[in-house]
Amino acid sequence: MAKHEAGSLDAVFAALADPTRRAMTERLARGDASVSELAGPFDLALPSVTKHLAVLEHAALVEHWKEGRIRYVRLAPAPLDRAEAWIAHHRTFWRERFAGLHEHLRSTEP
Amino acid sequence: MSAPGFVRLVEVFDAPRERVFAAWTEPEQLERWWGPGRFKTTRAEVDLRPGGRYELVLEPGSMHLVGEFREVVAPERLVYTWQWIAGVPDTRESLVTVEFHDLGARTEVVLLHDSFAGPGPVDMYDAGWASGLAKLRVHLGEEEAA
């Protein structure tokens, strides 16, 4: 798999040369998905999906994280978009925390 | 890679400053509000002093957040580093500055989360600069908002 340097343009082209992987990135562009959600429409066995994901991940096109035993996948922001993604993510994160703090302060009002 | 960017948010809470500051820093209170929605805070440890560390664990996913306090001025101001060490793909260290402005029965919180943590407190000269810049950003942001 490591024919091309991780994250290089060559790795990206090689990853996207495959129609299944192209379809997977198109699916992820519409929203994050668990690995089994991703496998669904392609009628593929999980090991095969995992292999495709490894190629996409090597190209730094997708990244995964785990919640409990479930593995989720999302499109990785391109390097140039990373700052914007960081800002958007943290803005949402803090707004949610603020909502929690409002609620907490209300419920503990002396 | 450190993505250059920062988030600045201003929020007014319906509680006096001491209460808001306590909610922000006391473990038993953090456990109640820090993990909203589907997440729960299962561990909160806070050593509230410059150089002291904190740890927060969110479930599900064992998302583990740690950091070190660089400034602690109760109940006015906190500066602390911020780093997810498990459960989240982005493990780079960033820096959070929180100011609690006294509005009597209410409190204005100005939050600045900078994606670049800057130098540690070891280098006092540089740390002074980093914190000075953060202050300046907060100040300038306020001017813009006014």
JSON list of N, CA, C and O in Angstrom, two decimals, chain A residues 1-35:
[
{"chain": "A", "resi": 1, "resn": "MET", "atom": "N", "xyz": [0.83, -1.19, 0.00]},
{"chain": "A", "resi": 1, "resn": "MET", "atom": "CA", "xyz": [0.00, 0.00, 0.00]},
{"chain": "A", "resi": 1, "resn": "MET", "atom": "C", "xyz": [0.87, 1.25, 0.00]},
{"chain": "A", "resi": 1, "resn": "MET", "atom": "O", "xyz": [0.56, 2.25, -0.64]},
{"chain": "A", "resi": 2, "resn": "ALA", "atom": "N", "xyz": [2.01, 1.18, 0.70]},
{"chain": "A", "resi": 2, "resn": "ALA", "atom": "CA", "xyz": [2.84, 2.37, 0.85]},
{"chain": "A", "resi": 2, "resn": "ALA", "atom": "C", "xyz": [3.71, 2.61, -0.38]},
{"chain": "A", "resi": 2, "resn": "ALA", "atom": "O", "xyz": [4.89, 2.87, -0.29]},
{"chain": "A", "resi": 3, "resn": "LYS", "atom": "N", "xyz": [3.06, 2.49, -1.57]},
{"chain": "A", "resi": 3, "resn": "LYS", "atom": "CA", "xyz": [3.79, 2.74, -2.81]},
{"chain": "A", "resi": 3, "resn": "LYS", "atom": "C", "xyz": [4.12, 4.23, -2.91]},
{"chain": "A", "resi": 3, "resn": "LYS", "atom": "O", "xyz": [5.13, 4.62, -3.46]},
{"chain": "A", "resi": 4, "resn": "HIS", "atom": "N", "xyz": [3.20, 5.03, -2.41]},
{"chain": "A", "resi": 4, "resn": "HIS", "atom": "CA", "xyz": [3.38, 6.48, -2.47]},
{"chain": "A", "resi": 4, "resn": "HIS", "atom": "C", "xyz": [3.55, 7.03, -1.07]},
{"chain": "A", "resi": 4, "resn": "HIS", "atom": "O", "xyz": [3.03, 6.48, -0.12]},
{"chain": "A", "resi": 5, "resn": "GLU", "atom": "N", "xyz": [4.26, 8.12, -0.97]},
{"chain": "A", "resi": 5, "resn": "GLU", "atom": "CA", "xyz": [4.47, 8.75, 0.33]},
{"chain": "A", "resi": 5, "resn": "GLU", "atom": "C", "xyz": [3.12, 9.19, 0.92]},
{"chain": "A", "resi": 5, "resn": "GLU", "atom": "O", "xyz": [2.26, 9.72, 0.21]},
{"chain": "A", "resi": 6, "resn": "ALA", "atom": "N", "xyz": [2.97, 8.93, 2.23]},
{"chain": "A", "resi": 6, "resn": "ALA", "atom": "CA", "xyz": [1.70, 9.25, 2.89]},
{"chain": "A", "resi": 6, "resn": "ALA", "atom": "C", "xyz": [1.32, 10.72, 2.65]},
{"chain": "A", "resi": 6, "resn": "ALA", "atom": "O", "xyz": [2.15, 11.61, 2.82]},
{"chain": "A", "resi": 7, "resn": "GLY", "atom": "N", "xyz": [0.09, 10.93, 2.26]},
{"chain": "A", "resi": 7, "resn": "GLY", "atom": "CA", "xyz": [-0.42, 12.29, 2.09]},
{"chain": "A", "resi": 7, "resn": "GLY", "atom": "C", "xyz": [0.05, 12.99, 0.83]},
{"chain": "A", "resi": 7, "resn": "GLY", "atom": "O", "xyz": [-0.33, 14.13, 0.58]},
{"chain": "A", "resi": 8, "resn": "SER", "atom": "N", "xyz": [0.89, 12.34, 0.02]},
{"chain": "A", "resi": 8, "resn": "SER", "atom": "CA", "xyz": [1.39, 13.00, -1.18]},
{"chain": "A", "resi": 8, "resn": "SER", "atom": "C", "xyz": [0.31, 13.07, -2.25]},
{"chain": "A", "resi": 8, "resn": "SER", "atom": "O", "xyz": [-0.68, 12.34, -2.20]},
{"chain": "A", "resi": 9, "resn": "LEU", "atom": "N", "xyz": [0.54, 13.91, -3.22]},
{"chain": "A", "resi": 9, "resn": "LEU", "atom": "CA", "xyz": [-0.41, 14.05, -4.31]},
{"chain": "A", "resi": 9, "resn": "LEU", "atom": "C", "xyz": [-0.55, 12.72, -5.07]},
{"chain": "A", "resi": 9, "resn": "LEU", "atom": "O", "xyz": [-1.66, 12.35, -5.49]},
{"chain": "A", "resi": 10, "resn": "ASP", "atom": "N", "xyz": [0.55, 12.01, -5.23]},
{"chain": "A", "resi": 10, "resn": "ASP", "atom": "CA", "xyz": [0.51, 10.71, -5.90]},
{"chain": "A", "resi": 10, "resn": "ASP", "atom": "C", "xyz": [-0.40, 9.75, -5.15]},
{"chain": "A", "resi": 10, "resn": "ASP", "atom": "O", "xyz": [-1.19, 9.01, -5.75]},
{"chain": "A", "resi": 11, "resn": "ALA", "atom": "N", "xyz": [-0.29, 9.76, -3.83]},
{"chain": "A", "resi": 11, "resn": "ALA", "atom": "CA", "xyz": [-1.14, 8.88, -3.02]},
{"chain": "A", "resi": 11, "resn": "ALA", "atom": "C", "xyz": [-2.61, 9.26, -3.19]},
{"chain": "A", "resi": 11, "resn": "ALA", "atom": "O", "xyz": [-3.49, 8.40, -3.25]},
{"chain": "A", "resi": 12, "resn": "VAL", "atom": "N", "xyz": [-2.87, 10.56, -3.28]},
{"chain": "A", "resi": 12, "resn": "VAL", "atom": "CA", "xyz": [-4.24, 11.04, -3.47]},
{"chain": "A", "resi": 12, "resn": "VAL", "atom": "C", "xyz": [-4.79, 10.57, -4.82]},
{"chain": "A", "resi": 12, "resn": "VAL", "atom": "O", "xyz": [-5.88, 10.01, -4.90]},
{"chain": "A", "resi": 13, "resn": "PHE", "atom": "N", "xyz": [-4.00, 10.74, -5.87]},
{"chain": "A", "resi": 13, "resn": "PHE", "atom": "CA", "xyz": [-4.45, 10.31, -7.20]},
{"chain": "A", "resi": 13, "resn": "PHE", "atom": "C", "xyz": [-4.67, 8.81, -7.25]},
{"chain": "A", "resi": 13, "resn": "PHE", "atom": "O", "xyz": [-5.67, 8.34, -7.80]},
{"chain": "A", "resi": 14, "resn": "ALA", "atom": "N", "xyz": [-3.73, 8.06, -6.67]},
{"chain": "A", "resi": 14, "resn": "ALA", "atom": "CA", "xyz": [-3.85, 6.60, -6.67]},
{"chain": "A", "resi": 14, "resn": "ALA", "atom": "C", "xyz": [-5.12, 6.19, -5.93]},
{"chain": "A", "resi": 14, "resn": "ALA", "atom": "O", "xyz": [-5.86, 5.31, -6.36]},
{"chain": "A", "resi": 15, "resn": "ALA", "atom": "N", "xyz": [-5.39, 6.86, -4.81]},
{"chain": "A", "resi": 15, "resn": "ALA", "atom": "CA", "xyz": [-6.57, 6.52, -4.01]},
{"chain": "A", "resi": 15, "resn": "ALA", "atom": "C", "xyz": [-7.85, 6.81, -4.77]},
{"chain": "A", "resi": 15, "resn": "ALA", "atom": "O", "xyz": [-8.80, 6.03, -4.75]},
{"chain": "A", "resi": 16, "resn": "LEU", "atom": "N", "xyz": [-7.87, 7.93, -5.48]},
{"chain": "A", "resi": 16, "resn": "LEU", "atom": "CA", "xyz": [-9.10, 8.35, -6.16]},
{"chain": "A", "resi": 16, "resn": "LEU", "atom": "C", "xyz": [-9.26, 7.73, -7.55]},
{"chain": "A", "resi": 16, "resn": "LEU", "atom": "O", "xyz": [-10.28, 7.92, -8.20]},
{"chain": "A", "resi": 17, "resn": "ALA", "atom": "N", "xyz": [-8.26, 6.97, -7.97]},
{"chain": "A", "resi": 17, "resn": "ALA", "atom": "CA", "xyz": [-8.35, 6.31, -9.28]},
{"chain": "A", "resi": 17, "resn": "ALA", "atom": "C", "xyz": [-9.38, 5.19, -9.24]},
{"chain": "A", "resi": 17, "resn": "ALA", "atom": "O", "xyz": [-9.89, 4.77, -10.26]},
{"chain": "A", "resi": 18, "resn": "ASP", "atom": "N", "xyz": [-9.69, 4.72, -8.04]},
{"chain": "A", "resi": 18, "resn": "ASP", "atom": "CA", "xyz": [-10.62, 3.59, -7.89]},
{"chain": "A", "resi": 18, "resn": "ASP", "atom": "C", "xyz": [-12.05, 4.09, -7.71]},
{"chain": "A", "resi": 18, "resn": "ASP", "atom": "O", "xyz": [-12.31, 4.94, -6.84]},
{"chain": "A", "resi": 19, "resn": "PRO", "atom": "N", "xyz": [-13.01, 3.61, -8.52]},
{"chain": "A", "resi": 19, "resn": "PRO", "atom": "CA", "xyz": [-14.39, 4.13, -8.46]},
{"chain": "A", "resi": 19, "resn": "PRO", "atom": "C", "xyz": [-15.06, 3.91, -7.10]},
{"chain": "A", "resi": 19, "resn": "PRO", "atom": "O", "xyz": [-15.82, 4.78, -6.65]},
{"chain": "A", "resi": 20, "resn": "THR", "atom": "N", "xyz": [-14.78, 2.79, -6.43]},
{"chain": "A", "resi": 20, "resn": "THR", "atom": "CA", "xyz": [-15.39, 2.56, -5.11]},
{"chain": "A", "resi": 20, "resn": "THR", "atom": "C", "xyz": [-14.90, 3.60, -4.11]},
{"chain": "A", "resi": 20, "resn": "THR", "atom": "O", "xyz": [-15.68, 4.17, -3.35]},
{"chain": "A", "resi": 21, "resn": "ARG", "atom": "N", "xyz": [-13.61, 3.84, -4.14]},
{"chain": "A", "resi": 21, "resn": "ARG", "atom": "CA", "xyz": [-13.06, 4.83, -3.20]},
{"chain": "A", "resi": 21, "resn": "ARG", "atom": "C", "xyz": [-13.56, 6.24, -3.53]},
{"chain": "A", "resi": 21, "resn": "ARG", "atom": "O", "xyz": [-13.79, 7.04, -2.63]},
{"chain": "A", "resi": 22, "resn": "ARG", "atom": "N", "xyz": [-13.72, 6.51, -4.82]},
{"chain": "A", "resi": 22, "resn": "ARG", "atom": "CA", "xyz": [-14.27, 7.82, -5.20]},
{"chain": "A", "resi": 22, "resn": "ARG", "atom": "C", "xyz": [-15.69, 7.97, -4.64]},
{"chain": "A", "resi": 22, "resn": "ARG", "atom": "O", "xyz": [-16.05, 8.99, -4.07]},
{"chain": "A", "resi": 23, "resn": "ALA", "atom": "N", "xyz": [-16.48, 6.90, -4.80]},
{"chain": "A", "resi": 23, "resn": "ALA", "atom": "CA", "xyz": [-17.85, 6.93, -4.30]},
{"chain": "A", "resi": 23, "resn": "ALA", "atom": "C", "xyz": [-17.87, 7.07, -2.78]},
{"chain": "A", "resi": 23, "resn": "ALA", "atom": "O", "xyz": [-18.73, 7.75, -2.21]},
{"chain": "A", "resi": 24, "resn": "MET", "atom": "N", "xyz": [-16.91, 6.43, -2.10]},
{"chain": "A", "resi": 24, "resn": "MET", "atom": "CA", "xyz": [-16.84, 6.55, -0.64]},
{"chain": "A", "resi": 24, "resn": "MET", "atom": "C", "xyz": [-16.56, 8.00, -0.22]},
{"chain": "A", "resi": 24, "resn": "MET", "atom": "O", "xyz": [-17.17, 8.50, 0.72]},
{"chain": "A", "resi": 25, "resn": "THR", "atom": "N", "xyz": [-15.65, 8.67, -0.91]},
{"chain": "A", "resi": 25, "resn": "THR", "atom": "CA", "xyz": [-15.35, 10.06, -0.52]},
{"chain": "A", "resi": 25, "resn": "THR", "atom": "C", "xyz": [-16.55, 10.95, -0.84]},
{"chain": "A", "resi": 25, "resn": "THR", "atom": "O", "xyz": [-16.83, 11.89, -0.10]},
{"chain": "A", "resi": 26, "resn": "GLU", "atom": "N", "xyz": [-17.29, 10.60, -1.92]},
{"chain": "A", "resi": 26, "resn": "GLU", "atom": "CA", "xyz": [-18.48, 11.38, -2.22]},
{"chain": "A", "resi": 26, "resn": "GLU", "atom": "C", "xyz": [-19.53, 11.21, -1.13]},
{"chain": "A", "resi": 26, "resn": "GLU", "atom": "O", "xyz": [-20.19, 12.17, -0.72]},
{"chain": "A", "resi": 27, "resn": "ARG", "atom": "N", "xyz": [-19.66, 9.97, -0.66]},
{"chain": "A", "resi": 27, "resn": "ARG", "atom": "CA", "xyz": [-20.59, 9.70, 0.45]},
{"chain": "A", "resi": 27, "resn": "ARG", "atom": "C", "xyz": [-20.17, 10.50, 1.70]},
{"chain": "A", "resi": 27, "resn": "ARG", "atom": "O", "xyz": [-21.00, 11.12, 2.36]},
{"chain": "A", "resi": 28, "resn": "LEU", "atom": "N", "xyz": [-18.87, 10.51, 2.00]},
{"chain": "A", "resi": 28, "resn": "LEU", "atom": "CA", "xyz": [-18.38, 11.20, 3.21]},
{"chain": "A", "resi": 28, "resn": "LEU", "atom": "C", "xyz": [-18.49, 12.71, 3.08]},
{"chain": "A", "resi": 28, "resn": "LEU", "atom": "O", "xyz": [-18.58, 13.43, 4.08]},
{"chain": "A", "resi": 29, "resn": "ALA", "atom": "N", "xyz": [-18.49, 13.21, 1.86]},
{"chain": "A", "resi": 29, "resn": "ALA", "atom": "CA", "xyz": [-18.65, 14.65, 1.67]},
{"chain": "A", "resi": 29, "resn": "ALA", "atom": "C", "xyz": [-20.03, 15.10, 2.13]},
{"chain": "A", "resi": 29, "resn": "ALA", "atom": "O", "xyz": [-20.24, 16.26, 2.46]},
{"chain": "A", "resi": 30, "resn": "ARG", "atom": "N", "xyz": [-20.98, 14.14, 2.18]},
{"chain": "A", "resi": 30, "resn": "ARG", "atom": "CA", "xyz": [-22.33, 14.48, 2.64]},
{"chain": "A", "resi": 30, "resn": "ARG", "atom": "C", "xyz": [-22.46, 14.33, 4.15]},
{"chain": "A", "resi": 30, "resn": "ARG", "atom": "O", "xyz": [-23.47, 14.69, 4.72]},
{"chain": "A", "resi": 31, "resn": "GLY", "atom": "N", "xyz": [-21.44, 13.77, 4.81]},
{"chain": "A", "resi": 31, "resn": "GLY", "atom": "CA", "xyz": [-21.49, 13.65, 6.27]},
{"chain": "A", "resi": 31, "resn": "GLY", "atom": "C", "xyz": [-20.66, 12.48, 6.76]},
{"chain": "A", "resi": 31, "resn": "GLY", "atom": "O", "xyz": [-20.40, 11.55, 5.99]},
{"chain": "A", "resi": 32, "resn": "ASP", "atom": "N", "xyz": [-20.23, 12.56, 8.03]},
{"chain": "A", "resi": 32, "resn": "ASP", "atom": "CA", "xyz": [-19.44, 11.49, 8.62]},
{"chain": "A", "resi": 32, "resn": "ASP", "atom": "C", "xyz": [-20.26, 10.20, 8.68]},
{"chain": "A", "resi": 32, "resn": "ASP", "atom": "O", "xyz": [-21.48, 10.25, 8.71]},
{"chain": "A", "resi": 33, "resn": "ALA", "atom": "N", "xyz": [-19.59, 9.06, 8.73]},
{"chain": "A", "resi": 33, "resn": "ALA", "atom": "CA", "xyz": [-20.32, 7.79, 8.76]},
{"chain": "A", "resi": 33, "resn": "ALA", "atom": "C", "xyz": [-19.52, 6.76, 9.54]},
{"chain": "A", "resi": 33, "resn": "ALA", "atom": "O", "xyz": [-18.30, 6.86, 9.65]},
{"chain": "A", "resi": 34, "resn": "SER", "atom": "N", "xyz": [-20.22, 5.80, 10.11]},
{"chain": "A", "resi": 34, "resn": "SER", "atom": "CA", "xyz": [-19.52, 4.66, 10.70]},
{"chain": "A", "resi": 34, "resn": "SER", "atom": "C", "xyz": [-19.06, 3.77, 9.55]},
{"chain": "A", "resi": 34, "resn": "SER", "atom": "O", "xyz": [-19.56, 3.88, 8.43]},
{"chain": "A", "resi": 35, "resn": "VAL", "atom": "N", "xyz": [-18.12, 2.89, 9.84]},
{"chain": "A", "resi": 35, "resn": "VAL", "atom": "CA", "xyz": [-17.59, 2.03, 8.78]},
{"chain": "A", "resi": 35, "resn": "VAL", "atom": "C", "xyz": [-18.70, 1.18, 8.17]},
{"chain": "A", "resi": 35, "resn": "VAL", "atom": "O", "xyz": [-18.78, 1.02, 6.95]}
]
